[in-house]
Coordinates of C-alpha atoms and ligand atoms in Angstrom, one line a residue:
M1 CA -96.8 -108.4 26.8
R2 CA -99.2 -108.0 29.7
D3 CA -96.3 -108.8 32.2
E4 CA -94.1 -106.2 30.5
L5 CA -96.8 -103.6 30.8
L6 CA -97.3 -104.4 34.5
E7 CA -93.6 -104.2 35.1
L8 CA -93.5 -100.8 33.4
T9 CA -96.4 -99.3 35.3
G10 CA -94.8 -100.6 38.6
A11 CA -91.5 -98.9 37.7
L12 CA -93.3 -95.7 36.8
K13 CA -95.3 -95.8 40.1
N14 CA -92.1 -96.3 42.1
H15 CA -90.4 -93.4 40.2
I16 CA -93.4 -91.1 41.0
I17 CA -93.3 -92.1 44.7
S18 CA -89.6 -91.3 44.9
E19 CA -90.0 -88.0 43.1
K20 CA -92.9 -87.1 45.3
G21 CA -90.8 -87.9 48.3
S22 CA -88.0 -85.6 47.2
R23 CA -90.5 -82.8 46.6
D24 CA -92.2 -83.3 50.0
A25 CA -88.7 -83.4 51.7
L26 CA -87.9 -80.1 50.0
Y27 CA -91.0 -78.4 51.4
S28 CA -90.7 -80.0 54.9
N29 CA -87.6 -77.8 55.2
L30 CA -89.8 -74.7 55.4
Y31 CA -91.1 -75.3 58.9
I32 CA -90.0 -76.5 62.3
K33 CA -93.1 -76.7 64.5
G34 CA -95.0 -74.1 62.5
N35 CA -92.1 -71.6 62.7
P36 CA -90.3 -70.5 59.6
V37 CA -86.7 -71.7 59.5
A38 CA -83.6 -69.8 58.6
L39 CA -83.0 -69.4 54.9
S40 CA -79.6 -70.8 54.5
S41 CA -78.9 -74.3 53.5
A42 CA -81.6 -75.6 51.2
P43 CA -80.3 -76.4 47.7
V44 CA -82.1 -75.3 44.5
N45 CA -83.5 -78.7 43.6
A46 CA -87.1 -78.0 42.6
T47 CA -87.1 -78.3 38.8
A48 CA -89.8 -78.5 36.2
N49 CA -89.0 -82.2 36.0
N50 CA -90.0 -82.5 39.6
R51 CA -93.6 -81.7 38.7
V52 CA -95.7 -84.3 40.6
A53 CA -98.9 -84.2 42.5
H54 CA -98.2 -82.8 46.0
T55 CA -99.9 -83.4 49.3
P56 CA -99.8 -80.1 51.2
S57 CA -99.6 -80.5 55.0
I58 CA -102.0 -77.5 55.3
T59 CA -104.6 -76.1 52.8
L60 CA -104.9 -72.5 51.8
E61 CA -108.4 -72.7 53.4
D62 CA -107.0 -73.7 56.7
I63 CA -104.4 -70.9 56.6
G64 CA -107.2 -68.5 55.9
K65 CA -109.1 -69.8 58.9
E66 CA -106.0 -69.5 61.1
L67 CA -105.5 -65.9 59.9
G68 CA -109.1 -65.2 60.7
D69 CA -110.1 -61.5 61.3
C70 CA -106.4 -60.8 61.9
K71 CA -105.5 -58.1 64.4
R72 CA -101.8 -59.2 64.9
C73 CA -100.5 -55.8 63.7
K74 CA -101.6 -52.2 63.6
L75 CA -102.7 -52.3 60.0
H76 CA -106.0 -54.0 60.9
D77 CA -107.2 -50.7 62.2
K78 CA -107.7 -49.0 58.9
R79 CA -108.1 -51.8 56.5
N80 CA -111.3 -52.6 54.6
H81 CA -110.4 -56.1 53.6
I82 CA -107.7 -58.6 54.2
V83 CA -106.1 -59.5 50.9
F84 CA -105.1 -63.1 51.4
G85 CA -104.1 -64.0 47.8
E86 CA -105.8 -65.7 44.9
G87 CA -105.2 -68.2 42.1
S88 CA -104.4 -71.9 41.8
S89 CA -103.7 -73.7 45.0
T90 CA -101.3 -76.0 43.1
A91 CA -99.7 -73.3 40.9
D92 CA -96.2 -73.9 39.6
L93 CA -95.6 -70.2 39.7
V94 CA -96.4 -67.8 42.6
F95 CA -96.1 -64.0 42.2
V96 CA -95.4 -62.1 45.5
G97 CA -95.9 -58.4 45.7
E98 CA -95.5 -55.8 48.5
A99 CA -98.9 -55.0 50.0
P100 CA -102.4 -54.2 48.9
G101 CA -103.1 -50.7 47.6
R102 CA -106.4 -48.8 47.6
D103 CA -108.1 -50.9 45.0
E104 CA -107.0 -54.2 46.5
D105 CA -108.1 -53.1 50.0
M106 CA -111.5 -52.2 48.6
Q107 CA -112.0 -55.5 46.7
G108 CA -110.1 -57.9 48.9
K109 CA -108.1 -59.2 45.9
P110 CA -104.4 -58.8 45.0
F111 CA -103.2 -56.7 42.1
V112 CA -106.5 -55.4 40.7
G113 CA -105.5 -51.8 40.3
R114 CA -103.3 -50.2 37.6
A115 CA -100.2 -52.2 38.6
G116 CA -102.4 -55.3 38.7
K117 CA -103.6 -54.7 35.1
L118 CA -99.9 -54.7 34.1
L119 CA -99.2 -57.9 36.0
T120 CA -102.2 -59.5 34.3
D121 CA -100.7 -58.5 30.9
I122 CA -97.3 -59.9 31.9
I123 CA -99.0 -63.2 32.9
K124 CA -100.9 -63.3 29.6
A125 CA -97.7 -62.6 27.7
M126 CA -96.3 -65.7 29.4
G127 CA -99.1 -67.7 27.8
L128 CA -100.9 -68.1 31.2
E129 CA -104.0 -66.7 32.9
R130 CA -104.3 -65.4 36.4
K131 CA -106.1 -68.5 37.5
D132 CA -103.1 -70.6 36.5
V133 CA -100.8 -68.9 38.9
Y134 CA -101.0 -67.7 42.5
I135 CA -100.8 -64.0 43.4
C136 CA -100.2 -62.7 46.9
N137 CA -98.2 -60.1 48.9
I138 CA -95.8 -59.8 51.7
L139 CA -98.5 -57.9 53.7
K140 CA -102.1 -58.8 53.7
C141 CA -103.4 -55.4 54.8
R142 CA -102.9 -52.0 53.2
P143 CA -100.4 -49.7 54.8
P144 CA -101.9 -46.2 55.2
E145 CA -101.3 -44.0 52.1
N146 CA -99.4 -47.0 50.6
R147 CA -96.4 -46.2 52.8
N148 CA -93.6 -48.8 53.0
P149 CA -94.2 -52.0 55.1
E150 CA -92.7 -51.7 58.6
S151 CA -90.7 -54.5 60.1
D152 CA -93.3 -55.4 62.9
E153 CA -95.9 -55.7 60.2
I154 CA -93.7 -58.0 58.1
A155 CA -92.9 -60.0 61.1
A156 CA -96.6 -60.5 61.9
C157 CA -97.6 -61.3 58.4
E158 CA -94.7 -63.3 56.9
P159 CA -95.5 -66.6 58.7
F160 CA -98.8 -66.8 56.8
L161 CA -97.1 -66.2 53.4
I162 CA -94.6 -68.9 54.3
K163 CA -97.5 -71.3 55.0
Q164 CA -99.1 -70.4 51.7
L165 CA -95.9 -71.2 49.9
E166 CA -95.6 -74.4 51.9
S167 CA -99.2 -75.3 50.9
I168 CA -98.9 -74.4 47.2
Q169 CA -95.4 -75.9 46.7
P170 CA -94.6 -73.9 43.6
L171 CA -91.6 -74.6 41.4
V172 CA -90.8 -70.9 40.9
I173 CA -91.5 -67.7 43.0
C174 CA -91.4 -64.4 41.3
A175 CA -90.7 -61.7 43.9
M176 CA -91.9 -58.3 42.5
G177 CA -90.1 -55.3 43.8
K178 CA -87.6 -54.5 46.5
F179 CA -89.8 -55.4 49.5
A180 CA -90.8 -58.8 48.3
A181 CA -87.3 -59.8 47.1
Q182 CA -85.5 -58.5 50.2
T183 CA -88.0 -59.9 52.6
L184 CA -88.0 -63.4 51.1
L185 CA -84.3 -63.5 50.6
K186 CA -83.4 -61.8 53.8
T187 CA -81.0 -59.4 52.2
D188 CA -80.5 -55.6 51.8
T189 CA -79.1 -56.0 48.3
A190 CA -80.7 -53.7 45.7
I191 CA -83.4 -55.2 43.5
S192 CA -81.4 -54.0 40.4
M193 CA -78.6 -56.3 41.6
L194 CA -80.8 -59.2 42.6
R195 CA -83.0 -59.4 39.5
G196 CA -82.1 -61.4 36.3
K197 CA -81.1 -64.7 38.0
F198 CA -82.6 -67.3 40.2
H199 CA -82.0 -67.3 44.0
S200 CA -82.9 -70.1 46.4
Y201 CA -85.8 -69.7 48.7
H202 CA -85.6 -72.9 50.8
G203 CA -84.7 -74.7 47.6
I204 CA -87.4 -73.1 45.5
K205 CA -86.2 -71.0 42.6
L206 CA -86.9 -67.4 43.3
M207 CA -86.7 -64.7 40.6
P208 CA -86.6 -61.1 41.8
T209 CA -87.8 -58.6 39.3
Y210 CA -89.1 -55.0 39.2
H211 CA -92.6 -54.3 40.7
P212 CA -95.3 -53.5 38.1
A213 CA -95.9 -50.2 39.8
Y214 CA -92.3 -49.3 39.1
L215 CA -92.8 -50.2 35.5
L216 CA -95.7 -47.8 35.3
R217 CA -93.3 -45.0 36.2
N218 CA -90.2 -46.4 34.4
S219 CA -91.3 -48.1 31.2
G220 CA -87.7 -48.6 30.2
A221 CA -87.5 -51.3 32.9
K222 CA -90.1 -53.4 31.0
K223 CA -87.3 -54.9 28.9
Q224 CA -85.5 -56.3 32.0
V225 CA -88.8 -57.6 33.4
W226 CA -89.4 -59.4 30.2
Q227 CA -85.9 -60.9 30.3
D228 CA -86.6 -62.2 33.9
V229 CA -90.0 -63.5 32.9
Q230 CA -88.4 -65.4 30.0
I231 CA -86.0 -67.1 32.4
I232 CA -89.0 -68.2 34.4
M233 CA -90.8 -69.5 31.4
E234 CA -87.8 -71.5 30.3
E235 CA -87.7 -73.1 33.8
L236 CA -91.4 -74.0 33.7
K237 CA -91.3 -75.5 30.2
Ligands
URA1 N1 -99.1 -53.5 44.7 C1 -98.7 -54.6 45.4 O1 -97.6 -54.8 45.8 N2 -99.7 -55.5 45.7 C2 -100.9 -55.4 45.3 O2 -101.7 -56.3 45.5 C3 -101.2 -54.3 44.5 C4 -100.3 -53.3 44.3

């Protein structure tokens, strides 16, 4: 009996090591010498069954230190706070929005204004809390008057988001709105066409959906967001 038990724990240990290896290999695709790699080939192979402890090559804390008092783009000039992101450093689900707005810029936290309240409600409706997921944006500084992000700003900021995703190793990314979805997927396709199904972001399942701020103006789109969120919940079961 004792021998059988030992054999079983040994087999389990080997299984965990090989699963962990496949997950680490998946995430090692994200970088070549610290630079993001092209988004093409990686298969969608991060599944809920693949949920094992991960060992990030870089911590969120280190990424924050590297970002420092960032002056890499013109947005640093008028910002009050860098909005790095918040939540679980080992989250299975990461929400990515566009850029901080006024409330976020004042508080240094993502999604704390009206759109943020709606996102919090969506997270609760999924049976989760904000602390269970990770929330961040394509840009870490507020564009003046909430104008659209510009390509030089995205280029300066995106490497840090990629590193955050590399560190967290989520199973699913929810890209909220056109900017998040199009930036991460490197496409010009409309959000209305992208949403509703998983895409691959370096092998991580990425669900594009409408931005909560859009839902505040178009409550009819809540139904579609709920459909997208249910697909995510099914994946994370
Ligand atoms: N809108 C975003 O895209 N991000 C925030 O953090 C807040 C509002």
